[in-house]
Coordinates of N, CA and C in Angstrom, one line a residue:
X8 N -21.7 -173.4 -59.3 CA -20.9 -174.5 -58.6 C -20.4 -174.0 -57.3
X9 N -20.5 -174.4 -56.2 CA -20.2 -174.1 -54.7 C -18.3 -174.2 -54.7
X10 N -18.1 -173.9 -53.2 CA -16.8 -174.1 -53.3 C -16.5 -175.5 -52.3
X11 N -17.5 -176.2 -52.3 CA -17.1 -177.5 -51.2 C -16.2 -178.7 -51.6
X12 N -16.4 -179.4 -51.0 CA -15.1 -180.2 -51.6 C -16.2 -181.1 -52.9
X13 N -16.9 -181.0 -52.8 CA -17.6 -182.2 -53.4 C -17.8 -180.9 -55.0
X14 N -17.6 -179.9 -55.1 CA -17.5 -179.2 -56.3 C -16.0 -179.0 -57.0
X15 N -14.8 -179.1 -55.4 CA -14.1 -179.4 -56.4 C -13.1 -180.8 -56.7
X16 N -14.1 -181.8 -56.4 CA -13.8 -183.1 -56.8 C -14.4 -182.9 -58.4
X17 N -15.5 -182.2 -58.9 CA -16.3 -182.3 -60.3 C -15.0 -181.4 -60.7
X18 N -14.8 -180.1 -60.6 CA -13.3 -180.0 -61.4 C -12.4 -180.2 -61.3
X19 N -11.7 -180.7 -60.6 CA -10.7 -182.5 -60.8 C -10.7 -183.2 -61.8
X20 N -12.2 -184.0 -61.5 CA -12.8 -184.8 -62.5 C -12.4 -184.2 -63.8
X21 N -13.2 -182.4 -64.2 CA -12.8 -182.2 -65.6 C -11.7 -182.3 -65.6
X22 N -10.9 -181.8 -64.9 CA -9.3 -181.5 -65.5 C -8.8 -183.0 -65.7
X23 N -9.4 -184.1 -65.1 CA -9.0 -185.3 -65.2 C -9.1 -185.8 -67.1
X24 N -10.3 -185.8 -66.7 CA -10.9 -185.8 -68.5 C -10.2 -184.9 -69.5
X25 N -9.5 -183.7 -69.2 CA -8.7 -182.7 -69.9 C -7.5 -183.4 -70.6
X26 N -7.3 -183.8 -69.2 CA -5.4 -184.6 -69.4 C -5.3 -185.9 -70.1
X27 N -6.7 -186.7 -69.7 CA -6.5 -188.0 -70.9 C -6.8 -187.8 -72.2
X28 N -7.2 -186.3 -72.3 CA -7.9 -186.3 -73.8 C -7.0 -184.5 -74.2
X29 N -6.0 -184.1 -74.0 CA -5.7 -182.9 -74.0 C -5.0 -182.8 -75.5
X30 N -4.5 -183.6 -76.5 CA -4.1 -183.4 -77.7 C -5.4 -183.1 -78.6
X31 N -6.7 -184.1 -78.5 CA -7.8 -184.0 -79.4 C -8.7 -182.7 -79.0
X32 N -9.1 -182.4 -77.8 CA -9.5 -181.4 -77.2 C -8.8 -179.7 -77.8
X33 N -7.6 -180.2 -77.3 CA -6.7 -179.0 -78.5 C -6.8 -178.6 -79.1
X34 N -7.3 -179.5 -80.2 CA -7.0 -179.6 -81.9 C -8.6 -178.9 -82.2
X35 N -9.4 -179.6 -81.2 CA -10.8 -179.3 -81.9 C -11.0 -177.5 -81.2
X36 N -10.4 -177.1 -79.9 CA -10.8 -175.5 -80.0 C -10.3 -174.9 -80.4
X37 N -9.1 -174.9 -81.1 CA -7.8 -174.1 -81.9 C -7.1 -173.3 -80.8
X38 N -6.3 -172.2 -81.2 CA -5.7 -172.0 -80.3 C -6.5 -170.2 -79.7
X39 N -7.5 -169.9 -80.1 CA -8.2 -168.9 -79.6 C -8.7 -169.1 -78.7
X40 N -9.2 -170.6 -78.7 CA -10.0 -171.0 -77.0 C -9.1 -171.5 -76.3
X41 N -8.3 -172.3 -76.7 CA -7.2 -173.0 -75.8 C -5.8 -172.7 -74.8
X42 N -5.1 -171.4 -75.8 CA -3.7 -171.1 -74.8 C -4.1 -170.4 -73.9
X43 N -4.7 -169.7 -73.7 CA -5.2 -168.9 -72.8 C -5.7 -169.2 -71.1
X44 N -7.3 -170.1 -71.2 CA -7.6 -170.5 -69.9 C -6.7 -172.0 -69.6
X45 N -6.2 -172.4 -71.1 CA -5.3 -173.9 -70.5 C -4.0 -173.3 -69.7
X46 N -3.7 -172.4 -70.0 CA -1.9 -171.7 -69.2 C -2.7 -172.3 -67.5
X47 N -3.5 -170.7 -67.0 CA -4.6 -171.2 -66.1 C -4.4 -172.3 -65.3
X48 N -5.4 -173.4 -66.4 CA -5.2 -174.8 -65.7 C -4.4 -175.5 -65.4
X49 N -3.2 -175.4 -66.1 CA -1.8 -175.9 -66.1 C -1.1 -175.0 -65.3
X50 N -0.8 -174.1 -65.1 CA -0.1 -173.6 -63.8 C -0.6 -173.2 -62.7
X51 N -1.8 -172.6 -62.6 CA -2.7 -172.1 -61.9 C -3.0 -172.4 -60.5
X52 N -3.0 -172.0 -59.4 CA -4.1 -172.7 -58.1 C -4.9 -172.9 -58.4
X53 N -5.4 -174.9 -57.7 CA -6.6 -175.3 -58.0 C -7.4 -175.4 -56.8
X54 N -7.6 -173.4 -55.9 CA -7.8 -173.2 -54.9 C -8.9 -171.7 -55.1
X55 N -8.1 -171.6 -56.3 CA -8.5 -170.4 -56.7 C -9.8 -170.1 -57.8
X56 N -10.8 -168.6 -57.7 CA -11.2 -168.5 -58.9 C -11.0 -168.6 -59.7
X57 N -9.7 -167.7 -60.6 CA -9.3 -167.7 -61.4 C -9.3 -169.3 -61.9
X58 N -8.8 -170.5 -61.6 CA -8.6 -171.8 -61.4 C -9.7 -172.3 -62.4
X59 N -11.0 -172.1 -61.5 CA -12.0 -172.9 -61.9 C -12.9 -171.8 -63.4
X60 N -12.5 -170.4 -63.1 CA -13.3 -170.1 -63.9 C -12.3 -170.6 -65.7
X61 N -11.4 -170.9 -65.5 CA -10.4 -171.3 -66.7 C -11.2 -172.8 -67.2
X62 N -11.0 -173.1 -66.0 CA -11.8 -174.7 -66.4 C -13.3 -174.8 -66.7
X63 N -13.7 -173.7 -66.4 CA -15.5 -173.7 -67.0 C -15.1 -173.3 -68.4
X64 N -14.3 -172.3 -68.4 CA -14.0 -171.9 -70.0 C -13.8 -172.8 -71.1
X65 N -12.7 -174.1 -70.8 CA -13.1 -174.7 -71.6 C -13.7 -175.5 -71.3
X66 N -14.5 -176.2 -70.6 CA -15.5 -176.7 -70.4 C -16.7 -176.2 -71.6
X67 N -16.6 -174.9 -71.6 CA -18.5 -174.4 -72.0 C -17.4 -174.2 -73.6
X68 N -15.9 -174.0 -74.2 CA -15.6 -174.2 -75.1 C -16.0 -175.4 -76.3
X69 N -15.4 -176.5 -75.2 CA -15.7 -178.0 -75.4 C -17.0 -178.4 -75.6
X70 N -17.8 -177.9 -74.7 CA -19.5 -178.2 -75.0 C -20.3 -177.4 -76.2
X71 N -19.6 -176.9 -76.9 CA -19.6 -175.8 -78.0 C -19.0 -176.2 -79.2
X72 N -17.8 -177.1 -79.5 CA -17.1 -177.2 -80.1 C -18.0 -178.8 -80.5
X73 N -18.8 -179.1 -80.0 CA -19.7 -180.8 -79.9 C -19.1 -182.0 -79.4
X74 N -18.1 -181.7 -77.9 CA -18.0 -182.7 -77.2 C -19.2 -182.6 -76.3
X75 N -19.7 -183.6 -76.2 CA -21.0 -184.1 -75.7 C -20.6 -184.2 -73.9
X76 N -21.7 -183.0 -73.2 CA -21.4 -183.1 -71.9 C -19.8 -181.8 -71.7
X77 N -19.3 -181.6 -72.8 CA -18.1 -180.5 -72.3 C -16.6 -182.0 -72.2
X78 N -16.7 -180.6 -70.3 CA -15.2 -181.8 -69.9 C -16.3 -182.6 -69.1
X79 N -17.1 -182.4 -68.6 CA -17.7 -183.1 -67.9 C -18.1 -182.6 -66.1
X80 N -18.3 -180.8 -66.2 CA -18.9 -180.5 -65.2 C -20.2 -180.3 -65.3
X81 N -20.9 -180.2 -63.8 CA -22.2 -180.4 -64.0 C -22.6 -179.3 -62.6
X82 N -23.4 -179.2 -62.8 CA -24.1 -178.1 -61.4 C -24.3 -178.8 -60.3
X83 N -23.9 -178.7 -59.5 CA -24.7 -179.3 -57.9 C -25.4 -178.1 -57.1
X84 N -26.7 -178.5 -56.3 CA -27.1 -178.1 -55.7 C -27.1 -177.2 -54.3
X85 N -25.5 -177.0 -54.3 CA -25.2 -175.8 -53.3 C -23.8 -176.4 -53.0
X86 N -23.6 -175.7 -52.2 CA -22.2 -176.4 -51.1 C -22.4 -177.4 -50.4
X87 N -21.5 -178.2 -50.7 CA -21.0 -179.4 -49.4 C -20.3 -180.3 -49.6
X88 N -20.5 -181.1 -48.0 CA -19.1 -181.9 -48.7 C -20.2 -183.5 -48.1
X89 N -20.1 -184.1 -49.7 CA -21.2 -185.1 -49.2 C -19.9 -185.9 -49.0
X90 N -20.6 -187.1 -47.9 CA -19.9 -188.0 -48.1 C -19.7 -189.2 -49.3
X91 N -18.4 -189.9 -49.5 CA -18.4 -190.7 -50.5 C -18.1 -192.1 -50.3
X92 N -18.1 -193.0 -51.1 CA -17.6 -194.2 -50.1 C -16.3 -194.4 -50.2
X93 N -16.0 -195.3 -49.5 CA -14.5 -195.5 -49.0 C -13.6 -195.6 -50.6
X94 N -12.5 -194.9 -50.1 CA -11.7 -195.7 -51.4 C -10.8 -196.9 -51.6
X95 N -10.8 -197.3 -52.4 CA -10.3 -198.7 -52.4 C -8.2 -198.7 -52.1
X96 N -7.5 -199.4 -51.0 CA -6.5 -199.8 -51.2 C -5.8 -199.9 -52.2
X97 N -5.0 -199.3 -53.4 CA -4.9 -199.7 -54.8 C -3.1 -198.8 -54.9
X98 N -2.6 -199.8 -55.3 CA -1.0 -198.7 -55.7 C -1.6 -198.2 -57.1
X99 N -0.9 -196.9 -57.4 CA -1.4 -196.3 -58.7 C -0.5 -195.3 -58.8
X100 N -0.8 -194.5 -59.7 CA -0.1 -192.8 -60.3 C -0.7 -191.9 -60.0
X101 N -0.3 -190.9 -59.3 CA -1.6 -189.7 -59.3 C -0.8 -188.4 -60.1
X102 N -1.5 -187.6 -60.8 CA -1.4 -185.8 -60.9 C 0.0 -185.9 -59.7
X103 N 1.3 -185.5 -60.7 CA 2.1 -185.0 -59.8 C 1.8 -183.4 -58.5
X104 N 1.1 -182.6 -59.6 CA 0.7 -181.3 -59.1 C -0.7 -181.4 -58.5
X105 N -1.6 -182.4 -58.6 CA -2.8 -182.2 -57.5 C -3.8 -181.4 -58.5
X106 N -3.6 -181.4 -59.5 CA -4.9 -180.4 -60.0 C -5.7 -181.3 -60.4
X107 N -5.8 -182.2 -61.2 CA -7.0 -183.6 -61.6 C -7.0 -184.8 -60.6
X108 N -8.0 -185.5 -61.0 CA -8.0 -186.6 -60.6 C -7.5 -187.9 -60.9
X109 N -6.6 -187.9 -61.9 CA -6.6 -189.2 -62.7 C -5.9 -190.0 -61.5
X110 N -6.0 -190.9 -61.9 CA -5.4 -191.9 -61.4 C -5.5 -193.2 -62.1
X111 N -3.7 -193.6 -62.2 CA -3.4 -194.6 -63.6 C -3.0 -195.7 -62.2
X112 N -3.9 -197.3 -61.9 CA -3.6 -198.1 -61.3 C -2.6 -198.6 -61.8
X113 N -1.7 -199.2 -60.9 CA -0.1 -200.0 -61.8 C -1.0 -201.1 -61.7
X114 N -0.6 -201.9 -62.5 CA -1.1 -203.0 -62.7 C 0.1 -204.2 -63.0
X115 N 0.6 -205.4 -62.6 CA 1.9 -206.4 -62.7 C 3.2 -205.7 -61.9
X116 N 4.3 -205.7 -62.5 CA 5.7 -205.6 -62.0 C 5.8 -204.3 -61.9
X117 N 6.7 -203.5 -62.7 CA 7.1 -202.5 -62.7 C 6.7 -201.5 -63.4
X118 N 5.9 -201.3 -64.6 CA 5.5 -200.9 -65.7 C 6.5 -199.3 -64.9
X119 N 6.4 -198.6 -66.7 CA 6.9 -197.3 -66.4 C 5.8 -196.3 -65.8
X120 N 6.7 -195.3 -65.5 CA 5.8 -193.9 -65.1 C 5.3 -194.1 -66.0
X121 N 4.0 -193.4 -66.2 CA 3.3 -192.3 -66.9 C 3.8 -191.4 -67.1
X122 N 3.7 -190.1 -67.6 CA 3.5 -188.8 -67.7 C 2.5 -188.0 -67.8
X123 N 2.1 -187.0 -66.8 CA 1.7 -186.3 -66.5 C 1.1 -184.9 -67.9
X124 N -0.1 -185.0 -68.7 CA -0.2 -184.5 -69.9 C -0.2 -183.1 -69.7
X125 N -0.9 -182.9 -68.5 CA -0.7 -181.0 -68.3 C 0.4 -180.8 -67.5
X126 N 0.9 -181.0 -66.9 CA 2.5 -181.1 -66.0 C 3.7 -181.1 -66.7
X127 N 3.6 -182.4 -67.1 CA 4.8 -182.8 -68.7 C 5.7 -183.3 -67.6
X128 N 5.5 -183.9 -66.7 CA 6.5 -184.3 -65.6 C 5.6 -185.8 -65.1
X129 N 6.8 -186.5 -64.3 CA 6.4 -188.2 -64.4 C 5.2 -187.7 -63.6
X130 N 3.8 -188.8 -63.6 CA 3.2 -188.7 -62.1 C 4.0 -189.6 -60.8
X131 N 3.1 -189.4 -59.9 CA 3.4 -189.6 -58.8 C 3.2 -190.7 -58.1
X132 N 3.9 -191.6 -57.9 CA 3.6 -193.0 -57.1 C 3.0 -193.4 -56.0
X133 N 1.5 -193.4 -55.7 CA 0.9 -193.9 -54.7 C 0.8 -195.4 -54.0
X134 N 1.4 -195.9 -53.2 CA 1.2 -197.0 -52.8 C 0.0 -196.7 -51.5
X135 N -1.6 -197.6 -52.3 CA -2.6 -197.9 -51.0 C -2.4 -197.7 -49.9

């Protein structure tokens, strides 16, 4: 995996996938595979080696354990930063700390925060 931005939009992505699914994901690597590179992802720079080699770990845990596809990285063919298309105007929640991708759209009035599953703290309010 390169270090361009378009490699680490794919670990985003996983860690995104991490955070919506981080109780069952848990349960299924026990805690041999889990406390360890999750500390890592959960406090870690998502700048750094150490960073991403935590999130391969359980990645290649999870693709081992028979989630299908892992967290959901994949190889790309070198460095770069492809372009993507525009993103859409949308108020939503993001990753208070910037390490995934998720993003929870508000949808009507006011609904509550979210919480943030690797953070443990609200996310963060994006208005478009």
């Amino acid at each position: 995996m390169g270090d361009g931005a378009k490699a680490l939009r794919v670990y985003e992505d996983a860690v995104e996938y991490l955070c919506r699914n981080v109780d069952a994901v848990r349960e299924l690597l026990g805690p041999a595979l889990w406390e360890a590179p999750f500390a890592v992802v959960r406090l870690g720079d998502p700048s750094t080696v150490e960073w991403r080699d935590a999130v391969r770990e359980l990645h290649l845990a999870a693709e081992a354990a028979g989630i299908p596809g892992g967290l959901g990285l994949s190889s790309t063919m070198g460095v770069g930063d492809w372009p993507s298309a525009p993103t859409p105007r949308s108020v939503g929640w993001v990753c208070p700390t910037g390490r995934c991708a998720r993003v929870d759209l508000r949808e009507g009035a006011a609904p509550d925060t979210p919480t943030c599953a690797l953070a443990g703290r609200a996310m963060r309010l994006v208005d478009g």
